[in-house]
Tab-separated table of N, CA and C in Angstrom:
chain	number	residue	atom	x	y	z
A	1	UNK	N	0.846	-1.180	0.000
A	1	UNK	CA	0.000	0.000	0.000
A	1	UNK	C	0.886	1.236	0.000
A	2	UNK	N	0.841	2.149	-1.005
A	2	UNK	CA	1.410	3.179	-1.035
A	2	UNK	C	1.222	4.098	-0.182
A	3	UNK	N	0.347	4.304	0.577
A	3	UNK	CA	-0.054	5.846	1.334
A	3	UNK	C	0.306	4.992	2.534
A	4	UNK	N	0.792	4.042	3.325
A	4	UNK	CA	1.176	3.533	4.622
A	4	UNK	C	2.374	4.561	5.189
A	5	UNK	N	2.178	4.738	6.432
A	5	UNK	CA	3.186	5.577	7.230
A	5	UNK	C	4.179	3.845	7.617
A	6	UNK	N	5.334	4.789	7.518
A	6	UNK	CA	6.854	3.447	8.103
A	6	UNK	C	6.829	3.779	9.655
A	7	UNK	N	6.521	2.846	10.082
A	7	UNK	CA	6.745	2.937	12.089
A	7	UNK	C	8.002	2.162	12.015
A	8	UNK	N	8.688	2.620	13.066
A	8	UNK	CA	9.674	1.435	13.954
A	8	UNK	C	9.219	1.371	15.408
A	9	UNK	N	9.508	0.429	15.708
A	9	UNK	CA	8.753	0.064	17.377
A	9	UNK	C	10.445	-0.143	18.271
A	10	UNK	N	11.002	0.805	19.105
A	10	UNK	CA	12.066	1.005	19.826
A	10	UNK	C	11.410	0.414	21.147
A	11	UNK	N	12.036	-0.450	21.590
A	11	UNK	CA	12.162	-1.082	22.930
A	11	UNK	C	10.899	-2.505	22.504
A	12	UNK	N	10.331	-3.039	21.515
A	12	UNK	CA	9.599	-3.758	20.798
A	12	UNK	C	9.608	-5.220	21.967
A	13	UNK	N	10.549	-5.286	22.445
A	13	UNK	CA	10.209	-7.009	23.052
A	13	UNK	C	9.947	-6.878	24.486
A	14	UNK	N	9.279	-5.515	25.046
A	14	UNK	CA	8.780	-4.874	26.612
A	14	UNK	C	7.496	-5.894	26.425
A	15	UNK	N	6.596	-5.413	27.253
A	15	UNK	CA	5.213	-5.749	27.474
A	15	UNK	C	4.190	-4.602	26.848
A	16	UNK	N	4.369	-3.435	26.910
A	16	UNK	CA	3.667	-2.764	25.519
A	16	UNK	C	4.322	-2.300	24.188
A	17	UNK	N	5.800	-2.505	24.716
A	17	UNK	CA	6.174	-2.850	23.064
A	17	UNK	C	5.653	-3.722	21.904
A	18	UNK	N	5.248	-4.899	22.828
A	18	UNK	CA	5.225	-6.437	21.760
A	18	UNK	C	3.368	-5.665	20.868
A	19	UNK	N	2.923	-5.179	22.266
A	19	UNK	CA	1.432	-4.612	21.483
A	19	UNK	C	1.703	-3.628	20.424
A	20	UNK	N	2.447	-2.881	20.618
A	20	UNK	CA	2.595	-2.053	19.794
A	20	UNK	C	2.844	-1.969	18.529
A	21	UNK	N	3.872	-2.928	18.569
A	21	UNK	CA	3.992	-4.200	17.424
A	21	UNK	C	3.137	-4.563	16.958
A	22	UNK	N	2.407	-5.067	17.402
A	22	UNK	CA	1.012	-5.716	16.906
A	22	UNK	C	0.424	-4.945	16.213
A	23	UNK	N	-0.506	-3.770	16.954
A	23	UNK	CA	-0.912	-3.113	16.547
A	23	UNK	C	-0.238	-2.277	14.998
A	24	UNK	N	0.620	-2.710	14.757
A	24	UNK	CA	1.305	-1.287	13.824
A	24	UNK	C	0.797	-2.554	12.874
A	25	UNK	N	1.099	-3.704	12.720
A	25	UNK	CA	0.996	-4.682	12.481
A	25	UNK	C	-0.368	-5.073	11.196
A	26	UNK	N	-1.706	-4.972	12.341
A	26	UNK	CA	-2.786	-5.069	11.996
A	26	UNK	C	-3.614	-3.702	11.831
A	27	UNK	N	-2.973	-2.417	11.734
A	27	UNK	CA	-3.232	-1.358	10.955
A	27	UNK	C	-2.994	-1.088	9.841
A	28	UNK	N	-3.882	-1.289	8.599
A	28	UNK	CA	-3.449	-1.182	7.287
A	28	UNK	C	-2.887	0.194	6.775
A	29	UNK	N	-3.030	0.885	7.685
A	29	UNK	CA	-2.345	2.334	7.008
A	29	UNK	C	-0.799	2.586	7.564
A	30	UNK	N	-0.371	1.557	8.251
A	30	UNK	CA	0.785	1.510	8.999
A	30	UNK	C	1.499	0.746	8.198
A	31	UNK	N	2.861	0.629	7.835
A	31	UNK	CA	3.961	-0.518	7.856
A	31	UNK	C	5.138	-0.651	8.650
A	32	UNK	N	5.122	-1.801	9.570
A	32	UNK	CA	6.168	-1.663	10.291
A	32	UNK	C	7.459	-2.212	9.497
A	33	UNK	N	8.133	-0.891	10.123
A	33	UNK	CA	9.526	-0.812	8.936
A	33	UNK	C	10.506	-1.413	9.800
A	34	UNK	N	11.054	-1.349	11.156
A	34	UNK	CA	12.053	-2.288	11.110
A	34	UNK	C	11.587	-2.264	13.079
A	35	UNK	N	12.790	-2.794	13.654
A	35	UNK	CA	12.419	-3.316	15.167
A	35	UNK	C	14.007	-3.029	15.501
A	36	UNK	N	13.665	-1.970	16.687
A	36	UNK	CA	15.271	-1.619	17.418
A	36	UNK	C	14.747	-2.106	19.062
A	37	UNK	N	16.182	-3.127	19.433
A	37	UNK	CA	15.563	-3.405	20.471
A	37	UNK	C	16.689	-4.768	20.825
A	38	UNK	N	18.100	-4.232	21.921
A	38	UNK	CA	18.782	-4.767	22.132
A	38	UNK	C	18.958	-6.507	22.852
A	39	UNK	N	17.712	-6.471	23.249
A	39	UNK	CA	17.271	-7.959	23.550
A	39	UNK	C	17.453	-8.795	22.560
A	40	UNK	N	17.513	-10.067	22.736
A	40	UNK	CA	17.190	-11.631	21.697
A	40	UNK	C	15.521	-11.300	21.489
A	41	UNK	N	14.811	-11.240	22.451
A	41	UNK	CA	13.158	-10.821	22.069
A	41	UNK	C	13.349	-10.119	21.417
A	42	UNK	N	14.169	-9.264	20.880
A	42	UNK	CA	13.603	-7.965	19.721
A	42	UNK	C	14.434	-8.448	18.711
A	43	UNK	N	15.382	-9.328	18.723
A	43	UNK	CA	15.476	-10.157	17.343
A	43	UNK	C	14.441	-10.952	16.758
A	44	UNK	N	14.109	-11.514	17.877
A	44	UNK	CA	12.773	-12.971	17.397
A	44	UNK	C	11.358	-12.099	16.708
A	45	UNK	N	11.055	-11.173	16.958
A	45	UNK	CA	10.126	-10.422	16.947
A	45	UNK	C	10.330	-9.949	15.726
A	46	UNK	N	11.565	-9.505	15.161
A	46	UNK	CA	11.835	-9.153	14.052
A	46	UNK	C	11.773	-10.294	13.441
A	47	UNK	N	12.011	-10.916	12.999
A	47	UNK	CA	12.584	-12.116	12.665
A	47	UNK	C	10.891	-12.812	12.203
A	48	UNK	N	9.776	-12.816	13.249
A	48	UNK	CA	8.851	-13.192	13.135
A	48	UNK	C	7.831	-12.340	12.109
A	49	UNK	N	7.923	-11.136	12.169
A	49	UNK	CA	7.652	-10.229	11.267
A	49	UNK	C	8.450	-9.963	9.989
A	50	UNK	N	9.543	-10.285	9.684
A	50	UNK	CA	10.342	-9.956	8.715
A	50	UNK	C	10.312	-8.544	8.446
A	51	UNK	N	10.951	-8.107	9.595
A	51	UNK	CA	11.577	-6.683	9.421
A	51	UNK	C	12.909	-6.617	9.646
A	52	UNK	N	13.604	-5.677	9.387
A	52	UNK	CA	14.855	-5.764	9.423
A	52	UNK	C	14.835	-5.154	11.448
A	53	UNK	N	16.259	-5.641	11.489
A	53	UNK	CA	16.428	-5.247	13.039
A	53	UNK	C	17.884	-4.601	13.430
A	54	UNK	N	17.437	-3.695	14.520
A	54	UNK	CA	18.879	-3.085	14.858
A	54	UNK	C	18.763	-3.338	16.599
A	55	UNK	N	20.061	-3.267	17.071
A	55	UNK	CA	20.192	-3.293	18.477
A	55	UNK	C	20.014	-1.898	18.717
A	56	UNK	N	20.672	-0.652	17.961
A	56	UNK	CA	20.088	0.835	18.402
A	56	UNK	C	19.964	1.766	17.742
A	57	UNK	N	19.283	2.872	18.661
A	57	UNK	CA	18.482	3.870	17.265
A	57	UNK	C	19.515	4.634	16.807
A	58	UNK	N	21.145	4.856	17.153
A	58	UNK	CA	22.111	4.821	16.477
A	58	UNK	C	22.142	4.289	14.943
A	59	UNK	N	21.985	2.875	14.954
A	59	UNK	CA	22.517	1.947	14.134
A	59	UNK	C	20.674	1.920	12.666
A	60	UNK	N	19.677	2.077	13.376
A	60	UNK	CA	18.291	2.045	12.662
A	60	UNK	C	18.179	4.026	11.850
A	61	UNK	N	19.260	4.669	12.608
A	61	UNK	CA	19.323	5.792	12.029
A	61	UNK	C	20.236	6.017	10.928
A	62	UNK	N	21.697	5.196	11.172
A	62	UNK	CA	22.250	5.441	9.933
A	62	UNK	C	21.666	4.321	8.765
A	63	UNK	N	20.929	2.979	9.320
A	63	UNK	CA	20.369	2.595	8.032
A	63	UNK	C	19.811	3.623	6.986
A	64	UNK	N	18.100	4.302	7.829
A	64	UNK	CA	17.646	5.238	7.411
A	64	UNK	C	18.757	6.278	6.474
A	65	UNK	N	19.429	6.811	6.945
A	65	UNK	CA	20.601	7.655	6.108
A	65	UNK	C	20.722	7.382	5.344
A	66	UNK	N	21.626	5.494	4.885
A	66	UNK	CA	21.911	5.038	3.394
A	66	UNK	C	21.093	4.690	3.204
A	67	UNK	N	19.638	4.752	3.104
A	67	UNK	CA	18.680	4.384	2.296
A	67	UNK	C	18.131	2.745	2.409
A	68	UNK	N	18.931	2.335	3.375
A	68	UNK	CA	18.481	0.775	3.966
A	68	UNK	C	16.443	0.444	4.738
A	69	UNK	N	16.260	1.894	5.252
A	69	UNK	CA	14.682	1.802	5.960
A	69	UNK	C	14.201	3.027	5.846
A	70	UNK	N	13.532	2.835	5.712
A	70	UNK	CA	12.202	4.386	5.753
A	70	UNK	C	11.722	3.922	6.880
A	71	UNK	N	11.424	5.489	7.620
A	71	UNK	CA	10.902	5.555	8.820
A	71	UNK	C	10.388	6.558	8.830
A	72	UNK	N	8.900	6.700	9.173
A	72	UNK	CA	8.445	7.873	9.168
A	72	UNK	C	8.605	8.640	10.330
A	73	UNK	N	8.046	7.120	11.415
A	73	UNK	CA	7.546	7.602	12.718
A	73	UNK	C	7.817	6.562	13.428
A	74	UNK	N	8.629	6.967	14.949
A	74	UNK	CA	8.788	5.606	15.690
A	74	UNK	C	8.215	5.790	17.269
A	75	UNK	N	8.003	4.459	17.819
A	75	UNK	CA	7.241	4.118	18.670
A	75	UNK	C	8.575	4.119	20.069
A	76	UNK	N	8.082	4.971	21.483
A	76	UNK	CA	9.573	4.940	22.211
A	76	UNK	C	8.504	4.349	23.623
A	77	UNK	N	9.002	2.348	23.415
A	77	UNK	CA	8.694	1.963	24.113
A	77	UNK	C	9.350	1.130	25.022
A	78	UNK	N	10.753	2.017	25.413
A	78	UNK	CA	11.686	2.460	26.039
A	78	UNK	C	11.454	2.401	27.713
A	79	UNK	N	12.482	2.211	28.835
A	79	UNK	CA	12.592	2.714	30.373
A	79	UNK	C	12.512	4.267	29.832
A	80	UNK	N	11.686	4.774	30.898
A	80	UNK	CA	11.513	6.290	31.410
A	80	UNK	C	12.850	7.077	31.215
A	81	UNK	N	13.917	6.742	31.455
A	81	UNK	CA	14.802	7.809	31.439
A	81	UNK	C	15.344	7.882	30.113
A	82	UNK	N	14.835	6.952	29.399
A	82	UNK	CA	15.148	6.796	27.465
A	82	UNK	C	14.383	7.830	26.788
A	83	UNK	N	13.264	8.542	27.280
A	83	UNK	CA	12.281	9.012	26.256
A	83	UNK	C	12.843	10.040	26.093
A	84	UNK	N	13.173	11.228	26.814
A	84	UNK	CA	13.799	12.539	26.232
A	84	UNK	C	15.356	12.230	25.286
A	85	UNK	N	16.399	11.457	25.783
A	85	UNK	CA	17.249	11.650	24.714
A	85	UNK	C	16.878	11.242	23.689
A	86	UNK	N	16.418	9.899	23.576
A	86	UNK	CA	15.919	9.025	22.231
A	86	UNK	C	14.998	9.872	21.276
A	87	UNK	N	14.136	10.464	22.116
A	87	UNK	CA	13.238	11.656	21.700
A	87	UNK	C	13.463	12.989	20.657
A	88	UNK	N	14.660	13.356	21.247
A	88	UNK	CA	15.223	14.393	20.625
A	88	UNK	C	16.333	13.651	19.434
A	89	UNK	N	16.713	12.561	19.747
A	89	UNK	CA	17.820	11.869	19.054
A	89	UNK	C	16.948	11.648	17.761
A	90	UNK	N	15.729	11.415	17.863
A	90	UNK	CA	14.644	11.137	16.662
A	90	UNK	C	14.133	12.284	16.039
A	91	UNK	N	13.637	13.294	16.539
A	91	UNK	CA	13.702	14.507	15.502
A	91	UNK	C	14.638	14.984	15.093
A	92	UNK	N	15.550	15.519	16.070
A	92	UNK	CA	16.479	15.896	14.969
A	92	UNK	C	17.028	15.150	13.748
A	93	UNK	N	16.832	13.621	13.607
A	93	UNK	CA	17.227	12.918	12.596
A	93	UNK	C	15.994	12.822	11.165
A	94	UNK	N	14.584	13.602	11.485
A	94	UNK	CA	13.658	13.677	11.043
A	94	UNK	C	12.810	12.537	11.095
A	95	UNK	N	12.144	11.883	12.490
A	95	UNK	CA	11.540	11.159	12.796
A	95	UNK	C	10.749	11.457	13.770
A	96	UNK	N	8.884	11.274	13.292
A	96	UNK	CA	8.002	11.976	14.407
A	96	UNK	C	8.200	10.706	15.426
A	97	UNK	N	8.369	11.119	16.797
A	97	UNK	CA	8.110	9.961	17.772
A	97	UNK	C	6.599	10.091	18.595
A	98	UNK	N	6.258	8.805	18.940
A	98	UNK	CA	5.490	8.587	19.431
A	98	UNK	C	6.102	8.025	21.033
A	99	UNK	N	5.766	8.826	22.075
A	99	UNK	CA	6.763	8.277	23.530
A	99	UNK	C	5.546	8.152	24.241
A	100	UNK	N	6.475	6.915	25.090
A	100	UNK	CA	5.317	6.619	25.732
A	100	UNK	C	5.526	6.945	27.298
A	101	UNK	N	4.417	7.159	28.198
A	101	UNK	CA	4.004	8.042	29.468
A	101	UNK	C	5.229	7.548	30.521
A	102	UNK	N	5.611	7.976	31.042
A	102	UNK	CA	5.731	9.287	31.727
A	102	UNK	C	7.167	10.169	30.338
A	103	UNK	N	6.262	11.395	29.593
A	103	UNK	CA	7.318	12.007	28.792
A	103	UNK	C	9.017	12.200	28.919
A	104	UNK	N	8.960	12.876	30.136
A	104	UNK	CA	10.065	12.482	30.838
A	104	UNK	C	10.392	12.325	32.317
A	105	UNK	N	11.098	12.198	32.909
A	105	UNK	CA	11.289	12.220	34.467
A	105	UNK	C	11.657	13.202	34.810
A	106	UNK	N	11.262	14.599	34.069
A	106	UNK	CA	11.249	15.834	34.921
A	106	UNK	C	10.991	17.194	34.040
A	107	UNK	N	10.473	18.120	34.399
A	107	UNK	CA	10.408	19.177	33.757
A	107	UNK	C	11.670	19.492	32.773
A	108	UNK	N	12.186	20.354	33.755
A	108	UNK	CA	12.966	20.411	32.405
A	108	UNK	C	13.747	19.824	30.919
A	109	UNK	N	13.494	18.336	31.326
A	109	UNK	CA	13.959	17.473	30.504
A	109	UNK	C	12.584	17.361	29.367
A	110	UNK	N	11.791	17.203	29.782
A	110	UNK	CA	10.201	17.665	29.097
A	110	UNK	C	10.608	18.681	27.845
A	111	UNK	N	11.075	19.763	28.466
A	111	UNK	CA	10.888	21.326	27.743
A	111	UNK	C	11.910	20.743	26.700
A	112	UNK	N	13.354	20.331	27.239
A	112	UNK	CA	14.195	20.140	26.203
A	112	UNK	C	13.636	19.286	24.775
A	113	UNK	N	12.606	18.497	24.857
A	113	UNK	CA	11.929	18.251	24.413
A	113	UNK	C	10.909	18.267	23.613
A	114	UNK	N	10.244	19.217	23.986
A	114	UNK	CA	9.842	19.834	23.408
A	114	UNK	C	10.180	21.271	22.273
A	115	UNK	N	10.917	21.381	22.867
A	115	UNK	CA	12.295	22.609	21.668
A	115	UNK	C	12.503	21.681	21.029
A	116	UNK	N	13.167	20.684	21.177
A	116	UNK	CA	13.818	19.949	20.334
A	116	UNK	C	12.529	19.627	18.666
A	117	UNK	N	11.809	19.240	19.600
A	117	UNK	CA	10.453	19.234	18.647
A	117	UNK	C	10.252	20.094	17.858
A	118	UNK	N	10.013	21.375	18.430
A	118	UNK	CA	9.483	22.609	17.714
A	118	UNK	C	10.361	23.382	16.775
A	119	UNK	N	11.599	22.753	17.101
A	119	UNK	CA	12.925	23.616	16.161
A	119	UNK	C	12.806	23.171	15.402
A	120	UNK	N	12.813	21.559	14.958
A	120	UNK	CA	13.139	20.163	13.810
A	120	UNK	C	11.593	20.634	13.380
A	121	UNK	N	10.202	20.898	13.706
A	121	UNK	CA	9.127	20.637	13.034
A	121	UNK	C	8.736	19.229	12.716
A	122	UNK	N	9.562	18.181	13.745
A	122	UNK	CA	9.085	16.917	13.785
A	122	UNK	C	8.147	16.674	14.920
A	123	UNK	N	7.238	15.763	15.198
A	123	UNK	CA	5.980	15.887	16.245
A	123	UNK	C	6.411	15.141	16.807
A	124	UNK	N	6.426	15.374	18.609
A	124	UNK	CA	6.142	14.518	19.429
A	124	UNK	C	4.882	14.192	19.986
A	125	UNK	N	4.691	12.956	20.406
A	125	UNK	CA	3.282	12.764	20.654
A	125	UNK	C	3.739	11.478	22.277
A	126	UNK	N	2.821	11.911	23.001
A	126	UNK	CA	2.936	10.862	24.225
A	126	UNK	C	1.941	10.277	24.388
A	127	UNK	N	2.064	9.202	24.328
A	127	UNK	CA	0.746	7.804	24.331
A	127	UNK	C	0.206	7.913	25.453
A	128	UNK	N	-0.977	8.589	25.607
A	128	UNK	CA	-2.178	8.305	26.246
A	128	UNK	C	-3.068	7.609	25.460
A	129	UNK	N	-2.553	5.965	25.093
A	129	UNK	CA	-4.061	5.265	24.788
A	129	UNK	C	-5.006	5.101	25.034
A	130	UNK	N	-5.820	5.507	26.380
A	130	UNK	CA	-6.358	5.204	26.971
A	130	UNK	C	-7.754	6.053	26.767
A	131	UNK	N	-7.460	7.423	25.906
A	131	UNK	CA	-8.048	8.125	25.692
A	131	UNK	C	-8.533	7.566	24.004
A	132	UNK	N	-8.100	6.271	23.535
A	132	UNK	CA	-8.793	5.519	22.404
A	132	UNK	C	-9.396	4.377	22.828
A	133	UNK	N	-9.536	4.116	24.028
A	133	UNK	CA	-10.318	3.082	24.799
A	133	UNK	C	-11.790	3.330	24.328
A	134	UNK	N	-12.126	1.718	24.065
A	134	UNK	CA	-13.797	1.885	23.708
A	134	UNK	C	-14.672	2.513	24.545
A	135	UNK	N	-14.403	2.513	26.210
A	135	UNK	CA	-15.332	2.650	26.642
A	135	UNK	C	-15.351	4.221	26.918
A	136	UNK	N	-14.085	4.578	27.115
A	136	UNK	CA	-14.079	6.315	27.056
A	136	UNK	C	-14.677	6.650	25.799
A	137	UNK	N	-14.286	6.392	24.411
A	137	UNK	CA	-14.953	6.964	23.011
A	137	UNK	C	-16.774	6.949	23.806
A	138	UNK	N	-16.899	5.417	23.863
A	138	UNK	CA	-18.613	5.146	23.801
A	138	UNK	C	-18.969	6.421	24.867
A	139	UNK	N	-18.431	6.653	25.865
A	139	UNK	CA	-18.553	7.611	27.262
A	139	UNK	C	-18.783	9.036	26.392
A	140	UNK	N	-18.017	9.519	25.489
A	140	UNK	CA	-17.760	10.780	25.426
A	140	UNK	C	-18.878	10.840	23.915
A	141	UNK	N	-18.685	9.950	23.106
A	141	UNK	CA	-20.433	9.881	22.491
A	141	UNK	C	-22.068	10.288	23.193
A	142	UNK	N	-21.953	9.861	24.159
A	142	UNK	CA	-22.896	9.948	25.178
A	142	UNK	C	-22.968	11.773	25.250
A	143	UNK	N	-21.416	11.979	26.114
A	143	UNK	CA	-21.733	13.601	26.856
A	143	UNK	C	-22.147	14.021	25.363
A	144	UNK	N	-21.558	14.005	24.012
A	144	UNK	CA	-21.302	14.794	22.584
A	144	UNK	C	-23.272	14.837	22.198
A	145	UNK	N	-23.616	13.676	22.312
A	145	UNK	CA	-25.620	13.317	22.548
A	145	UNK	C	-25.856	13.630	23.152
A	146	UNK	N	-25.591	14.436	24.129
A	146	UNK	CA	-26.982	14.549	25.630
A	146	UNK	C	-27.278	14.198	26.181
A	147	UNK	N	-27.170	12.843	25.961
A	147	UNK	CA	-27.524	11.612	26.399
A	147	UNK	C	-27.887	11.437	28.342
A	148	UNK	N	-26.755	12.327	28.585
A	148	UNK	CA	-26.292	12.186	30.044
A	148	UNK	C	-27.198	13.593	31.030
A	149	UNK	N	-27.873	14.788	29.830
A	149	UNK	CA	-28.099	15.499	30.242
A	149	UNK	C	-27.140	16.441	30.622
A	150	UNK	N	-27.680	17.222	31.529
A	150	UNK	CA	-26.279	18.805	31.578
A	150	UNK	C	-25.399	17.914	32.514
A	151	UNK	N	-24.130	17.948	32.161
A	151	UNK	CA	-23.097	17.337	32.725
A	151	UNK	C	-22.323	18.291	33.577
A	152	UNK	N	-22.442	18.318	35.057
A	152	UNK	CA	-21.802	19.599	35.980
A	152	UNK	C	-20.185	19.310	36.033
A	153	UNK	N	-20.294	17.787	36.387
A	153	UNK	CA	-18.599	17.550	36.425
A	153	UNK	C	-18.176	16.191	35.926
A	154	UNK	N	-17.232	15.500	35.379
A	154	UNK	CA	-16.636	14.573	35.388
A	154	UNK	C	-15.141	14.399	36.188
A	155	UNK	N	-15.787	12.876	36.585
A	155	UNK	CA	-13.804	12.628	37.088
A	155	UNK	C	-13.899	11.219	36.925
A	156	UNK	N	-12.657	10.737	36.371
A	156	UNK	CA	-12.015	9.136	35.954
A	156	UNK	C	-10.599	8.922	36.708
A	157	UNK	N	-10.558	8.098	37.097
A	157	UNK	CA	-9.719	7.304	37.561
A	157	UNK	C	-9.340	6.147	37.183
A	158	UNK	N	-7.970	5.736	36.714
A	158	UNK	CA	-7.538	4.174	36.365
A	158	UNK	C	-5.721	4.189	37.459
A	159	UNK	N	-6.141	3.296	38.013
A	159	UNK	CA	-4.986	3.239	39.196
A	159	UNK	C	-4.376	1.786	38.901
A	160	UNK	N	-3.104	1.710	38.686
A	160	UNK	CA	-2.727	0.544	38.478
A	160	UNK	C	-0.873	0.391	39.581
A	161	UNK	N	-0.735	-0.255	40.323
A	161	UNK	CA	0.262	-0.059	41.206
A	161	UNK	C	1.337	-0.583	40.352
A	162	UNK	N	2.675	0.106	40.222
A	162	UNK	CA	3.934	-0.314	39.420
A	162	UNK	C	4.542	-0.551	40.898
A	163	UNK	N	5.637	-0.615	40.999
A	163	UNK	CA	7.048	-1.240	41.852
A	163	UNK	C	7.840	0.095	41.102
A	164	UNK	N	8.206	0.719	42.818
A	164	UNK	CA	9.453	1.944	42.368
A	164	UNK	C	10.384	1.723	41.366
A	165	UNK	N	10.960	1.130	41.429
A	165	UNK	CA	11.744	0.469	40.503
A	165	UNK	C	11.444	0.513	38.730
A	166	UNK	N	9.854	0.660	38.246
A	166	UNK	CA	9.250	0.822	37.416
A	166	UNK	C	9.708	2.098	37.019
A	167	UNK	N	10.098	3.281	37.816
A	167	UNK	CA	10.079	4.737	37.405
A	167	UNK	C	11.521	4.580	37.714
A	168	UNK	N	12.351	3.924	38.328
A	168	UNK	CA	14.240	4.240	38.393
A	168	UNK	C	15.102	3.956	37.451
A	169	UNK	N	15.877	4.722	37.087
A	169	UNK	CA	16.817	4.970	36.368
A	169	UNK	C	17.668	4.176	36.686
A	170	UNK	N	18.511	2.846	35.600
A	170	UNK	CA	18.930	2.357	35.788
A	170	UNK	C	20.679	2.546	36.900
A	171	UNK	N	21.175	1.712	37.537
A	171	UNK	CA	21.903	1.972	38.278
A	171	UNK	C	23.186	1.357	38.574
A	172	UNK	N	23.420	1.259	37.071
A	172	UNK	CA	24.658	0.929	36.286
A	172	UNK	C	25.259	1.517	35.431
């Protein structure tokens, strides 16, 4: 299909990497163009898909350069303290990223980030899927109908407990 956007899925053999994968997968307007992702899982994964594979977005960037992968747009499903460099390491190379939550582990690393974005005119975007969840769409159909009547306030909550360790920066 000619009009398909090229994804790469960075950090691809995590637990929402492998979805992500998927998903790029079974979206026909998507083609997943290659899989960076220093694990043996992010070989097999490649390997299972027949995409080409790199251990890093170093090495998936100078492909891109000689003309080895098109990439439009890549997926940073990366540890937390990966998303701002990798982030900026991807626009400036002319690649919109898609990062996933928490943007970064701190303000100012955020902002750098966002410059980085706004200088290159490449998009960052931070995965709040959750806001493509069926039941939020079906929810917000409702308020968009009336359905619910005059709506004074809303509040949602999804609480899911990680292990500190989930948000630490590696310590090596």
């Amino acid at each position: 299909m000619a009009d398909q956007t090229s994804i790469c899925v960075v950090g691809a053999s995590g637990l929402i990497g492998v979805r992500h994968t998927q998903h790029c997968i079974d979206e026909p307007l998507v083609k997943l163009s290659c899989i960076v992702d220093p694990m043996p899982a992010g070989v097999e994964l490649a390997k299972k898909h027949n995409v080409p594979h790199f251990n890093s977005v170093d090495d998936m960037l100078a492909a891109k350069a000689a003309g080895i992968v098109t990439v439009d747009g890549a997926i940073l499903a990366t540890p937390n303290h990966t998303h701002v460099p990798l982030g900026i390491q991807l626009v400036k190379a002319g690649v919109h990223a898609l990062v996933e939550k928490p943007m970064s582990t701190d303000i100012p690393s955020g902002r750098e980030l966002v410059a980085a974005a706004n200088a290159t005119g490449f998009k960052v975007l931070v995965g709040h899927h959750r806001r493509f969840n069926p039941y939020i769409v079906a929810e917000k159909q409702q308020l968009v109908d009336g359905r619910l009547g005059k709506v004074l306030a809303v509040q949602g909550e999804w609480t899911v407990l990680k292990p500190p360790e989930y948000f630490a920066p590696p310590t090596n």
